[in-house]
Every structure is written in C-alpha cells, then in structure tokens.
Coordinates of C-alpha atoms and ligand atoms in Angstrom, one line a residue:
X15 CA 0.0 0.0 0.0
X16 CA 1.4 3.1 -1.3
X17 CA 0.7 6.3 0.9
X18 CA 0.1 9.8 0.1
X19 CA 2.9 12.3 1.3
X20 CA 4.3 15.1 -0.3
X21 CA 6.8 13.5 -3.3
X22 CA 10.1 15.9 -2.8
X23 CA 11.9 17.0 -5.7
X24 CA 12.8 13.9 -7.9
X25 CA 10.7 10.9 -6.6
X26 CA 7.9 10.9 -9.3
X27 CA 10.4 10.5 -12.1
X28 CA 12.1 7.5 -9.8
X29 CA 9.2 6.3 -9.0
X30 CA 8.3 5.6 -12.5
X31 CA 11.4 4.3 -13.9
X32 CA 11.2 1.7 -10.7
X33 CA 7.5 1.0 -12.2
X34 CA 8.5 0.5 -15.0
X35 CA 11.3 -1.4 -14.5
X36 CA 9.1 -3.9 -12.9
X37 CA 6.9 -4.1 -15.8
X38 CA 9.5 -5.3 -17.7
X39 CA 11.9 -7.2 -15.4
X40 CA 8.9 -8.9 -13.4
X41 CA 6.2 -8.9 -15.6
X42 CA 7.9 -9.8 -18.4
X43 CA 6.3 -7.1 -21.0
X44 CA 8.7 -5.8 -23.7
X45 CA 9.8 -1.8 -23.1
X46 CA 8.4 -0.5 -26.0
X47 CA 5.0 -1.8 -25.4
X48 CA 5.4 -0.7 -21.5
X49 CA 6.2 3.1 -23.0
X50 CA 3.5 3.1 -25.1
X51 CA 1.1 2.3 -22.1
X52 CA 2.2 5.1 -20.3
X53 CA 2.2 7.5 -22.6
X54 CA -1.9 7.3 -22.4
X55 CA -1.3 8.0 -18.6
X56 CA -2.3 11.4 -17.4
X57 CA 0.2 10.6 -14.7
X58 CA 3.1 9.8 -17.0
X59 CA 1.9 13.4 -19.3
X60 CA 1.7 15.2 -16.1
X61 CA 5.6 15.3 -16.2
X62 CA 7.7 17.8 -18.1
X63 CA 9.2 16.4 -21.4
X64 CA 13.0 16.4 -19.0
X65 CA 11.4 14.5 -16.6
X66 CA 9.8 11.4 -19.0
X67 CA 13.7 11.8 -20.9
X68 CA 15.1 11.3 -17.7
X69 CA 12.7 8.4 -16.6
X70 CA 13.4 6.6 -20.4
X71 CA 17.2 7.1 -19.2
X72 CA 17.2 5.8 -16.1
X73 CA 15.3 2.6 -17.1
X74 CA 17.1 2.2 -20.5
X75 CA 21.2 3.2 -18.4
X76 CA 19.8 0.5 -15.7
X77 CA 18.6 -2.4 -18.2
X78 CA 21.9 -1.7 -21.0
X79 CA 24.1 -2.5 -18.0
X80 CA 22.0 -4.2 -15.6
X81 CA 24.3 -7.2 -15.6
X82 CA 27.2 -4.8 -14.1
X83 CA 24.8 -3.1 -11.8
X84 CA 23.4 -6.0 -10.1
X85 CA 27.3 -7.4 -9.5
X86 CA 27.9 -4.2 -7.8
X87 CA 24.6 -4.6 -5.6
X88 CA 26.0 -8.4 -4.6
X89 CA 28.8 -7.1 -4.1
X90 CA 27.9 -4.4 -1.4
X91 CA 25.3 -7.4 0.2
X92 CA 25.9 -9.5 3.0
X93 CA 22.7 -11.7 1.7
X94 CA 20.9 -11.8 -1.7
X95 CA 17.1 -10.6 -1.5
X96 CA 14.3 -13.2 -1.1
X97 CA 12.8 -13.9 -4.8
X98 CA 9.8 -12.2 -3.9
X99 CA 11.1 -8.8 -2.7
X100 CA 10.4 -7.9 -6.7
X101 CA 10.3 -4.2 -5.7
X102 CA 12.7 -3.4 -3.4
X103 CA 15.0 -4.9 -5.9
X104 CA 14.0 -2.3 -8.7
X105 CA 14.3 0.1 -6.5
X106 CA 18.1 -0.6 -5.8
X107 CA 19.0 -1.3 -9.1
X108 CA 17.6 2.2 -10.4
X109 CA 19.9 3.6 -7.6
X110 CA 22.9 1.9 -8.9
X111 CA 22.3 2.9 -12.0
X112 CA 22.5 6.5 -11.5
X113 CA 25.4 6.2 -8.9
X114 CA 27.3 4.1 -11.5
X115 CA 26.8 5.3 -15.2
X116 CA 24.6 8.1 -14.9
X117 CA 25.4 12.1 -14.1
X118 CA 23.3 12.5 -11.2
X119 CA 24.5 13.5 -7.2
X120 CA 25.2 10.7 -5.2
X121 CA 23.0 12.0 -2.4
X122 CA 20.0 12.4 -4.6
X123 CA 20.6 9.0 -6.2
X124 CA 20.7 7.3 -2.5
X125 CA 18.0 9.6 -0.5
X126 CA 15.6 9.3 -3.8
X127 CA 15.9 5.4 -3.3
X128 CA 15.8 5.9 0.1
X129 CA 12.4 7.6 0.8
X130 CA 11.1 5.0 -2.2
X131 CA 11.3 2.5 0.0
X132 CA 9.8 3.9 2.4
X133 CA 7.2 5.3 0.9
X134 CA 5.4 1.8 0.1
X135 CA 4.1 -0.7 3.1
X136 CA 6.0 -3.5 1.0
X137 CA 9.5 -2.0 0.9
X138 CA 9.6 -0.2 4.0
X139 CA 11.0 -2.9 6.0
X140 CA 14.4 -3.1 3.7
X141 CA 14.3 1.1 3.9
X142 CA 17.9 0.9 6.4
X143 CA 19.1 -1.5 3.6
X144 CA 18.3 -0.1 0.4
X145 CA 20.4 3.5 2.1
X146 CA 23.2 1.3 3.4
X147 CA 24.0 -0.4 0.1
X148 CA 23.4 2.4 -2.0
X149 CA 25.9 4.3 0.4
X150 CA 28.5 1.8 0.1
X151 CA 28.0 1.5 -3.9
X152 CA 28.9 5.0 -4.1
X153 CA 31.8 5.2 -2.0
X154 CA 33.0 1.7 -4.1
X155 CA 32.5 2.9 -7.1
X156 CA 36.0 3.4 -8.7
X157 CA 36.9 0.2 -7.3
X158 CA 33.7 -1.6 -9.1
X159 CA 33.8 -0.7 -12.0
X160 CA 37.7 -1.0 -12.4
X161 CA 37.3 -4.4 -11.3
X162 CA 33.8 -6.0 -13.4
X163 CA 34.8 -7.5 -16.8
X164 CA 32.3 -5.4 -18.1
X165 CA 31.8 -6.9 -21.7
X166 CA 31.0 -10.6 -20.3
X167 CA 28.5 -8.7 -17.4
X168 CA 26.6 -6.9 -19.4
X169 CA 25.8 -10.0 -22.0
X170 CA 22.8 -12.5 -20.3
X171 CA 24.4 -15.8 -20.0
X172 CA 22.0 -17.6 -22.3
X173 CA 23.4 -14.9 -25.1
X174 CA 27.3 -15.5 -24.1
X175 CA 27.2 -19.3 -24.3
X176 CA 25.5 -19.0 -27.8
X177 CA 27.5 -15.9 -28.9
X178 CA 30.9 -18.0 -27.9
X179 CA 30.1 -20.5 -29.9
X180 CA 29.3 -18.9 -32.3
X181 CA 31.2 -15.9 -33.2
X182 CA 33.8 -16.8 -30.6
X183 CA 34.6 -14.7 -27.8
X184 CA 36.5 -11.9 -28.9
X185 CA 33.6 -11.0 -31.3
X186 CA 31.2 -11.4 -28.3
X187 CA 32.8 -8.8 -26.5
X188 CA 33.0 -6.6 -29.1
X189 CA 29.2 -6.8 -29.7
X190 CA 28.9 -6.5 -25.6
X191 CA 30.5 -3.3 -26.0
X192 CA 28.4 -2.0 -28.8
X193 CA 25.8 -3.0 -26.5
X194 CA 27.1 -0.6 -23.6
X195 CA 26.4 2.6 -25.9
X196 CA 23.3 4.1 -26.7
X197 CA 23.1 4.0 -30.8
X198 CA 22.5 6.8 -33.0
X199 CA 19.7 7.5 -34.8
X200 CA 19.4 5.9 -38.4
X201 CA 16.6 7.5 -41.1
X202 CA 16.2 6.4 -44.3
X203 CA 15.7 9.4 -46.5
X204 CA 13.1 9.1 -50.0
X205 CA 16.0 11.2 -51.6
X206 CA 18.5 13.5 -51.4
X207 CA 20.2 12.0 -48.2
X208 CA 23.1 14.3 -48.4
X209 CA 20.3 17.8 -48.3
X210 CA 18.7 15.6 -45.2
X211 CA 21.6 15.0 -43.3
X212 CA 23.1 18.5 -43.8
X213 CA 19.7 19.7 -42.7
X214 CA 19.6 17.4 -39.3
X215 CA 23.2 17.6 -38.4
X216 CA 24.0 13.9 -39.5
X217 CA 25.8 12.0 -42.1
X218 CA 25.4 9.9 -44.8
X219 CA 26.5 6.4 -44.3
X220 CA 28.2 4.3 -47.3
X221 CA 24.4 2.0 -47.3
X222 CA 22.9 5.7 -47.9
X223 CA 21.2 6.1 -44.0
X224 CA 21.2 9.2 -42.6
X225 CA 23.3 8.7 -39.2
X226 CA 22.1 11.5 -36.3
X227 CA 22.7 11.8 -32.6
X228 CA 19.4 12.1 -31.3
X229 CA 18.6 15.7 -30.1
X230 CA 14.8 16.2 -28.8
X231 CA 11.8 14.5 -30.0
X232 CA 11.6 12.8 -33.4
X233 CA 7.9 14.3 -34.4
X234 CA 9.5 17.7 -33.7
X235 CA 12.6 17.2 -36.2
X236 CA 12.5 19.0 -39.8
X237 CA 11.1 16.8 -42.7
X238 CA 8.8 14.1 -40.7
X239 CA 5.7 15.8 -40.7
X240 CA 6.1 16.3 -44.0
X241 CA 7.1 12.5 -44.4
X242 CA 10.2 12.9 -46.3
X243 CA 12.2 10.2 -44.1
X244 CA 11.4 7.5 -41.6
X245 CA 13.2 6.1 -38.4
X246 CA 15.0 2.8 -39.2
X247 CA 18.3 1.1 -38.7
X248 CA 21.0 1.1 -41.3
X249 CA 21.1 -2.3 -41.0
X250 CA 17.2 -2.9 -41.5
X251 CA 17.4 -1.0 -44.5
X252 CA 19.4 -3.4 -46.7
X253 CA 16.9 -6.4 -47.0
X254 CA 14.7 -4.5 -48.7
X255 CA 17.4 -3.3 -51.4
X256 CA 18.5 -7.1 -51.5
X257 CA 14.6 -7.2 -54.4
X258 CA 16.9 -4.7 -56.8
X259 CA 14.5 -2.6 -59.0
X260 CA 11.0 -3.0 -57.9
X261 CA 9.4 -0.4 -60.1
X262 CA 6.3 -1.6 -60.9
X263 CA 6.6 -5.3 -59.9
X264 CA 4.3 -6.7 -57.5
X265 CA 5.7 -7.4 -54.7
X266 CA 4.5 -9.0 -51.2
X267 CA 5.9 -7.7 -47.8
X268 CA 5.3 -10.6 -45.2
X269 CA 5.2 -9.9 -41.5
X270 CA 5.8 -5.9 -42.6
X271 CA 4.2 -4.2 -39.6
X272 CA 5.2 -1.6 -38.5
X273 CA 6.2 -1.2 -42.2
X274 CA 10.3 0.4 -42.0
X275 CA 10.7 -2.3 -45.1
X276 CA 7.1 -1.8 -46.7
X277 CA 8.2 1.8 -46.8
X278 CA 11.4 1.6 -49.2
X279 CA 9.2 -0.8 -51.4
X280 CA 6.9 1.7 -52.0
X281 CA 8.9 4.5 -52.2
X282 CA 11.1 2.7 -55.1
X283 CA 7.9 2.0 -57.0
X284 CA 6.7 -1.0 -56.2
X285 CA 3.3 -2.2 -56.0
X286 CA 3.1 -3.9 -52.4
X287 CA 1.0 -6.5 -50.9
X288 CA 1.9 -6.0 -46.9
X289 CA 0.6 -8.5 -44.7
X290 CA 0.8 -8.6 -40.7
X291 CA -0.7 -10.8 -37.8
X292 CA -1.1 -8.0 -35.5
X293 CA -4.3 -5.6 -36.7
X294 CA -2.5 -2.9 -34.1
X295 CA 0.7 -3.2 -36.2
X296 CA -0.4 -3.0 -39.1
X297 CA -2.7 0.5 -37.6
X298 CA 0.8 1.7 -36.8
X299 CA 2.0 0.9 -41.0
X300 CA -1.0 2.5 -42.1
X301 CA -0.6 6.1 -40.3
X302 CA 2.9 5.7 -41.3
X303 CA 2.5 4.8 -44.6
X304 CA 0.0 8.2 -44.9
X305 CA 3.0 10.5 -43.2
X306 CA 5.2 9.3 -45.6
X307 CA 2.5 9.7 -48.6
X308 CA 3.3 6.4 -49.8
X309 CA -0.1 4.9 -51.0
X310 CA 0.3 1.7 -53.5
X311 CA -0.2 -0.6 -51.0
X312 CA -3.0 -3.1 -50.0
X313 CA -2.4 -4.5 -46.4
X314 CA -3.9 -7.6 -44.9
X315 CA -4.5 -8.3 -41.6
X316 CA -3.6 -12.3 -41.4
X317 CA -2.0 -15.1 -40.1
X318 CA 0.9 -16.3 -42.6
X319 CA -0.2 -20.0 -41.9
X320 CA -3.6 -20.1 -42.8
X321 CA -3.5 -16.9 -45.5
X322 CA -2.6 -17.9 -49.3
X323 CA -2.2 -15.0 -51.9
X324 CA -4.7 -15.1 -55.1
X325 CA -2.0 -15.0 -57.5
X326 CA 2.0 -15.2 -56.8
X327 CA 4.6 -12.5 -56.7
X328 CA 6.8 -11.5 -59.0
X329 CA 8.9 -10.9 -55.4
X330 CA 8.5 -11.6 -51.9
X331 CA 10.1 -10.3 -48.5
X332 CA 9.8 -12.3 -45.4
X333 CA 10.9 -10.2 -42.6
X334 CA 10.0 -12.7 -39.9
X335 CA 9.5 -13.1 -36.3
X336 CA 12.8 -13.6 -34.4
X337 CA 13.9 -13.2 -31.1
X338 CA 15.7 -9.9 -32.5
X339 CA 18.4 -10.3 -30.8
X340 CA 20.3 -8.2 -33.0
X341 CA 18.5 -5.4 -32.1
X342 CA 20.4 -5.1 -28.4
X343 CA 21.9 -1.7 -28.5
X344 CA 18.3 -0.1 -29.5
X345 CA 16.3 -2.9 -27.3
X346 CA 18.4 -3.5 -24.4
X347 CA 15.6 -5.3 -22.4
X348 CA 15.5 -8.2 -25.3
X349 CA 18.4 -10.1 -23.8
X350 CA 16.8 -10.5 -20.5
X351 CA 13.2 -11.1 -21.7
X352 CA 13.9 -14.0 -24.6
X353 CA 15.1 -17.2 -23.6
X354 CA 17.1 -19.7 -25.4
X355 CA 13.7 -21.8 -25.9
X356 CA 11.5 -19.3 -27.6
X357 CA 15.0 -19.2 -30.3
X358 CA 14.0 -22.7 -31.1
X359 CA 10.3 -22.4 -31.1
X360 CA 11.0 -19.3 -33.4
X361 CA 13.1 -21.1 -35.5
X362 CA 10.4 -23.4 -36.4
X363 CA 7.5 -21.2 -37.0
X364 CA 10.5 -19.1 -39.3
X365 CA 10.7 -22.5 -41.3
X366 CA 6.7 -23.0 -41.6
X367 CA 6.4 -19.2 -42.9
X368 CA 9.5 -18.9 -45.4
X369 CA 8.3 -22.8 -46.6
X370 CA 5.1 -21.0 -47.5
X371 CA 6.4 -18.3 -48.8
X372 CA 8.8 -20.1 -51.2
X373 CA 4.9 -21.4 -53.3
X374 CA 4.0 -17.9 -53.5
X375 CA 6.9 -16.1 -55.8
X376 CA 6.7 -16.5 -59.6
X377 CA 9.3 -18.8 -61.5
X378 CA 12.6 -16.6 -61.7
X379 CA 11.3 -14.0 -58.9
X380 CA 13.2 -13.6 -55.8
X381 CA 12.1 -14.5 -52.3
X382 CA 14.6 -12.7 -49.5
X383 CA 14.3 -13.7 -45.9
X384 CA 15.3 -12.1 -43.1
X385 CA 15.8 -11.7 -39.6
X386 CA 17.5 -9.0 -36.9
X387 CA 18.6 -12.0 -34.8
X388 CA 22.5 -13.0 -34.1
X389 CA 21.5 -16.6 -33.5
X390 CA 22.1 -18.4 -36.1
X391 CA 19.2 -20.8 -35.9
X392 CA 17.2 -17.8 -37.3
X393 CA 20.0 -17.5 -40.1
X394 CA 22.5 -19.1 -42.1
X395 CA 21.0 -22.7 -40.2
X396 CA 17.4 -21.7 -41.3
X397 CA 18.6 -21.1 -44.8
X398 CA 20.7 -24.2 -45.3
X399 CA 17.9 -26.4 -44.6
X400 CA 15.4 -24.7 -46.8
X401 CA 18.1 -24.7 -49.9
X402 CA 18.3 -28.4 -49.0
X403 CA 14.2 -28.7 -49.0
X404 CA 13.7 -26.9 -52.0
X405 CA 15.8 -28.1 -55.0
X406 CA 13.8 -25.2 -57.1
X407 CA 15.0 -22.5 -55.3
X408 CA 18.6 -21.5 -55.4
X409 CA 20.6 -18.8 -53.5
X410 CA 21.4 -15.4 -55.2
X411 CA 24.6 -14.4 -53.4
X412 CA 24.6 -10.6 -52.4
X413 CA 27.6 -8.3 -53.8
X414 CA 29.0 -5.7 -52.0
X415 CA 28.6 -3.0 -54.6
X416 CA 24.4 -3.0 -53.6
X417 CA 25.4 -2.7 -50.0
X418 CA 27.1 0.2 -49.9
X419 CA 30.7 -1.5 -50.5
X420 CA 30.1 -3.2 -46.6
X421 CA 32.0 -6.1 -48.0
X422 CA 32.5 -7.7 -44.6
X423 CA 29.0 -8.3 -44.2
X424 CA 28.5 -10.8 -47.1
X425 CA 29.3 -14.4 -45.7
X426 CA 31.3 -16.6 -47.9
X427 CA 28.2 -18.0 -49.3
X428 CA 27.0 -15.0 -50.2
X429 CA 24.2 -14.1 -47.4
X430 CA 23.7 -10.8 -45.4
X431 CA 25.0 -10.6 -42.0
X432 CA 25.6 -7.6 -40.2
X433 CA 26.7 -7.5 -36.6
X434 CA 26.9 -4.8 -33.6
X435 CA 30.2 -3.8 -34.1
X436 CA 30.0 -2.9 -37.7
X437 CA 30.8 0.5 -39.1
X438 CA 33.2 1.8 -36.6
X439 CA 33.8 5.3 -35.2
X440 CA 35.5 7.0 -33.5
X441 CA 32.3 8.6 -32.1
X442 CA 31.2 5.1 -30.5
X443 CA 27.5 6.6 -30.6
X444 CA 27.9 7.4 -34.2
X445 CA 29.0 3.5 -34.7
X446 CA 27.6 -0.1 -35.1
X447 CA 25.0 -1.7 -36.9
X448 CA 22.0 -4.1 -35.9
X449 CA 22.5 -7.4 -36.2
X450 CA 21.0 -8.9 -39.0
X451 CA 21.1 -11.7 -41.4
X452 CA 19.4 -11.6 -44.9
X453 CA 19.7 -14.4 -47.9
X454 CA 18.2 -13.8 -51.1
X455 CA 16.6 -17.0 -53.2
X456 CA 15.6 -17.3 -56.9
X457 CA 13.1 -19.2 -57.9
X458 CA 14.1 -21.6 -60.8
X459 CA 11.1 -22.9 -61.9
Ligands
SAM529 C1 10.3 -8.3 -37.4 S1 8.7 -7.8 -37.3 C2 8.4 -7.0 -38.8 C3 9.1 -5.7 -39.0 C4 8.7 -5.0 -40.3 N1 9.0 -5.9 -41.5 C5 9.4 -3.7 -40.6 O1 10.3 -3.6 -41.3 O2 8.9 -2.7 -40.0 C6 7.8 -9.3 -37.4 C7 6.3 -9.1 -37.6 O3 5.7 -10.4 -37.8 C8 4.4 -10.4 -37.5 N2 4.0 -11.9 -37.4 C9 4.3 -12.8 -36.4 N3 3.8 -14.0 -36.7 C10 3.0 -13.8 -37.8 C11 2.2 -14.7 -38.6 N4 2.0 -16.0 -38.2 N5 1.6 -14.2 -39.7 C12 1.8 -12.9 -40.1 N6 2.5 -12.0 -39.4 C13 3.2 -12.5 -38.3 C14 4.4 -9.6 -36.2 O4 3.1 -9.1 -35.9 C15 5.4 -8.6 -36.5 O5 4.8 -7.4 -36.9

C-alpha cells in the first residue's frame, strides 16, 4: 500500500522508472509496449518532457548495464534478497544505475531510493538496507567498476554461451561493448540524403542512412511531418534493397508491420501487398505509410499459416518473427526477456512461414528472408535447410557493390550478416549496426 505524502523533488520520475522497471523485469512485458502504455497516462503526461527523458534514461542506463549493476549490488550485500522482494529490488538497481553510469549526485541518487522505500508498506521494512548499500555503492564505485569484466556482465548468459560459440569470444565482447552505448539515430531518406543530413546535423552512411545523434523529439525534427524520411536502422534498410528494382513489380511484404521495409518498397515504385498478424501493427503501417504519402499498397491483416495470396509475386520479403536479438543496442531489455527456448520455437514457426512463402513467388522471382537476430538458428541454419528442401529454389549471393561497398558483411556463401560492431567510429555513438542476417533466393522454376 502506497501512501500519500508530499513527493520531494525527484521521486515521481524515480518512482516511474522503478514502475517500469518492474513491468518489464517482473512482468515480463517488452519496453516499448510498457512506454506506449504510459504514454496514455495522465500521470506519466503530467511530467515535463526532462522528466519522462530522464525516466526513459534511467530505465534504459539500468537495463543496458544491468548485468554490471546488479554485481555491484552483490557485491555491497551481505545476503541476496528473497525472490519475492520484486520491488525493493528495482528500486536498488535504479539507484545503482544512477550512482554508476549516470550524471546524477550521489546524495539524490541514494535519498531518492531511500524515501522509495519507504514510501510503500512492501519495501519499507528493507528502507535501512536499500540506504546502506546504495551508500556503500557510491563510496566503491571506482573500485567496481575498475574491477567488473564489463563486456562478459553486461551480456545474459544464455546470449554469451550461444554468442561464444558462435562468433567466438572476442567477437562477443566486441558486440557486448556495442551494446554498452546508446546508438544513434538511423533514417532512411526518399531522396537527397546528403540535403537531409546537412539539414539534421548527420551524415550519410556508405548504405545511404542518414546517421544522427538524437537531439529532442523525433515528431518535432524537420522533414517528418512532411514524411520525407522515416526512423530505421541502417542495418534494417538493406533487406529490402536485396529485391533490386521493384518499379512496378508486385511485390509481397510478409510480416511488414510496422512497415520500415514496406516503406522503401513503396517509395522505389513498387506495388506492395503488406501482410501482418497484428491488426494494431499493421494500424501503426498504415498512419505511417499516410505520413510518408506512400499509397500503393494493399495491407492484410492475417495469419501467414492459414493466409494464401490469389496469384504469386513477382517478389516476396519475409521479414519474420525472431527473437531480434540483433537489435540489443536499441532494445536492451530483449536479452533478459527472450530465452534460449523461444529461439527454437521461433526457428520453427521461421521455417513453416518462409516454406510457405517459397509457393508464392513466380518462377525466376526472388524471395529474400530475413531476420535481426545474431543466433544463427534464425539465419545461415534456417537457410541451409530450406536450400536443402527446395531443390527449385537457389541462393542469389549478395555483392558488395548494392550494400554500400560493406564487403564484410556478405558471408562466404554470399548471405547478409551484419553484426553490432559494424561500421566503426571513433564517435562510438555514431558506430555499429543491428544485427541482421538476410539471404536472397531465386526461384528456378
Ligand atoms: C520483425 S517484425 C516485422 C518488421 C517489419 N517488417 C518492418 O520492417 O517494419 C515481425 C512481424 O511479424 C508479425 N507476425 C508474427 N507472426 C506472424 C504470422 N504468423 N503471420 C503474419 N505475421 C506475423 C508480427 O506481428 C510482427 O509485426
């Protein structure tokens, strides 16, 4: 039972980054869809646009690097918390958070925690411990983080072991690191991307995004409202390129909600058939699609199971459901909410859809798949055994030259695979790329 004091300077925006910690951590519920709940709050629009930036900061600095600030929490308790003490345990790690990585004064960090704590029936009782800890996390701080192997912490176990594996460990902790730093923000421009980056303050990048750091509120920034550009990753915009010249061809985009790839098919000419699961998704494609004044496209609300096209395609894009476990640096909560288990029961559905998929492209048309995961289940292991299945399909290896010269993300047998620590910088937020693996198939006969 929560009770009603006066909140002092500072609590309300701790208070709802320890919500919504919760509601991610406990619950289970993917950030994203946890903001988006909020944001129809009048509580959560009650605070200043600072004060919801901050809240996002706190919960996305605590959930990048949870895995360092929960070894600095063991570190400073004599025993671990009883499973059940859910909240009391968000409430410490937003405080180590701040104290750790963030530019906030010790003393607000700790009292803010502090009178949390006591402030709720629940975590009253551990009110002495939360201070105590905190205190003795700020006065160890140098030490902790001089001592944590940072790149290992950071990366959920499940994730390592796999990563290992595959990529080796070296390239592991290169992606952890990518991981650590809050990415920049990737458009894709309709044209003139060098006029648009110019205009924003980015830069063009050799796949033709326009790179940013993020300065104030998207919706606010020159050029959306009059749709000339839309938010995606440099990395999700190859796929799409992978079709060539679409002008005119009809062309189906499966699982395309919210519609980043359904976009560039339109805009290059195409005539697109976009089909999504989710009727809320595909809402969120169709208000985008009208920003962007794209409008030759039909979308269907359906599941890719039970849903067969009247006539084939002359191309088709399956951008389907992974654990998107490329997508770390922009989603840092994915790593702690998948589990090794839903990788192999996404594998499989990935398999049913693209074997579907593969009866719906005309002879000599192009079928590309992809997926923004790092495992390679959802790749290069899906792909070999569909090339083994389907002795009329073949692979159509991808060429540097139509990636923007990114030569080292073509695999030797000629798929798309991008990873974290692509496209360095010295600017490490102007760096990296999302992990992602494309293959492009031609349909023989
Ligand atoms: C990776 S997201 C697609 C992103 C999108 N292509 C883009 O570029 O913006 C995967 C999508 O697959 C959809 N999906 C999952 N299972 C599906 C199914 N059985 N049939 C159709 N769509 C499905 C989800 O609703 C989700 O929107």
């Amino acid at each position: 039972m929560r009770e009603e004091r006066r909140d002092e300077p500072g609590l309300a925006t701790r208070r709802f980054a320890v919500d919504i910690l919760g509601n991610v951590l406990d619950d289970g519920r993917p950030l994203d869809q946890v903001l988006d709940h909020r944001a129809s709050m009048p509580a959560w629009r009650a605070l200043s646009p600072a004060d919801r930036a901050l809240v996002r900061a706190i919960v996305s600095t605590t959930l990048r690097r949870l895995g360092l600030v929960d070894d600095a929490l063991k570190r400073q308790m004599k025993r671990p918390l009883p499973g059940k003490a859910t909240r009391v345990r968000q409430i410490l790690r937003v405080g180590a958070a701040q104290l750790l990585f963030m530019e906030v004064p010790d003393h607000a960090a700790v009292s803010l925690a502090t009178e949390l704590a006591d402030r709720d029936r629940e975590t009253r009782p551990w009110k002495a411990m939360v201070n105590g800890v905190l205190r003795a996390v700020a006065r160890s701080r140098d030490e902790i983080l001089e001592t944590q192997d940072a790149t290992r912490l950071v990366t959920p176990l499940w994730l390592w072991r796999d990563w290992v594996e595959t990529w080796g460990e070296d390239e592991t902790r290169a992606f952890a690191s990518a991981h650590m730093v809050e990415p920049a923000l990737d458009l894709t421009v309709k044209s003139d991307a060098a006029g648009w980056a110019e205009r924003l303050g980015g830069r063009v990048l050799p796949t033709g995004s326009v790179r940013l750091l993020p300065h104030g509120a998207v919706p606010e920034m020159e050029g959306f409202e009059a749709g000339e550009w839309w938010v995606q990753d440099a990395a999700a915009a190859l796929p799409a390129r992978l079709l060539g010249d679409v002008a005119g061809k009809e062309v189906a985009d499966l699982c395309a909600a919210p519609g980043g790839k359904t976009a560039q098919l339109a805009a290059a000419g195409a005539k697109v058939t976009a089909v999504d699961l989710s009727p809320h998704r595909l809402d969120r494609l169709k208000q985008n699609l009208a920003r962007l004044r794209l409008s030759d496209v039909a979308t269907i609300a359906a599941d890719l199971e039970t849903w067969t096209p009247k006539a084939p395609f002359d191309a088709v894009l399956l951008d389907a459901p992974c654990s998107a476990t490329g997508t770390l640096r922009r989603n840092p909560d994915v790593g702690r909410l998948k589990k090794s288990a839903q990788v192999e029961e996404l594998a499989e559905l990935q398999h049913r859809l693209l074997d579907r998929a593969a009866g719906w492209v005309k002879p000599g048309g192009l079928l590309v798949y992809c997926t923004c995961s790092l495992q390679t289940a959802e790749g290069e292991e899906q792909i070999a055994r569909f090339l083994a299945e389907h002795p009329d399909y073949e692979r159509a290896p991808v060429a540097a030259e139509e990636i923007g010269g990114l030569a080292p993300a073509i695999t030797a047998d000629g798929d798309l695979r991008t990873l974290p620590d692509m496209l360095p910088d010295p600017e490490p937020r102007l760096a990296g790329l999302d992990g992602f693996f494309a293959a492009r198939l031609r349909r023989r006969t």
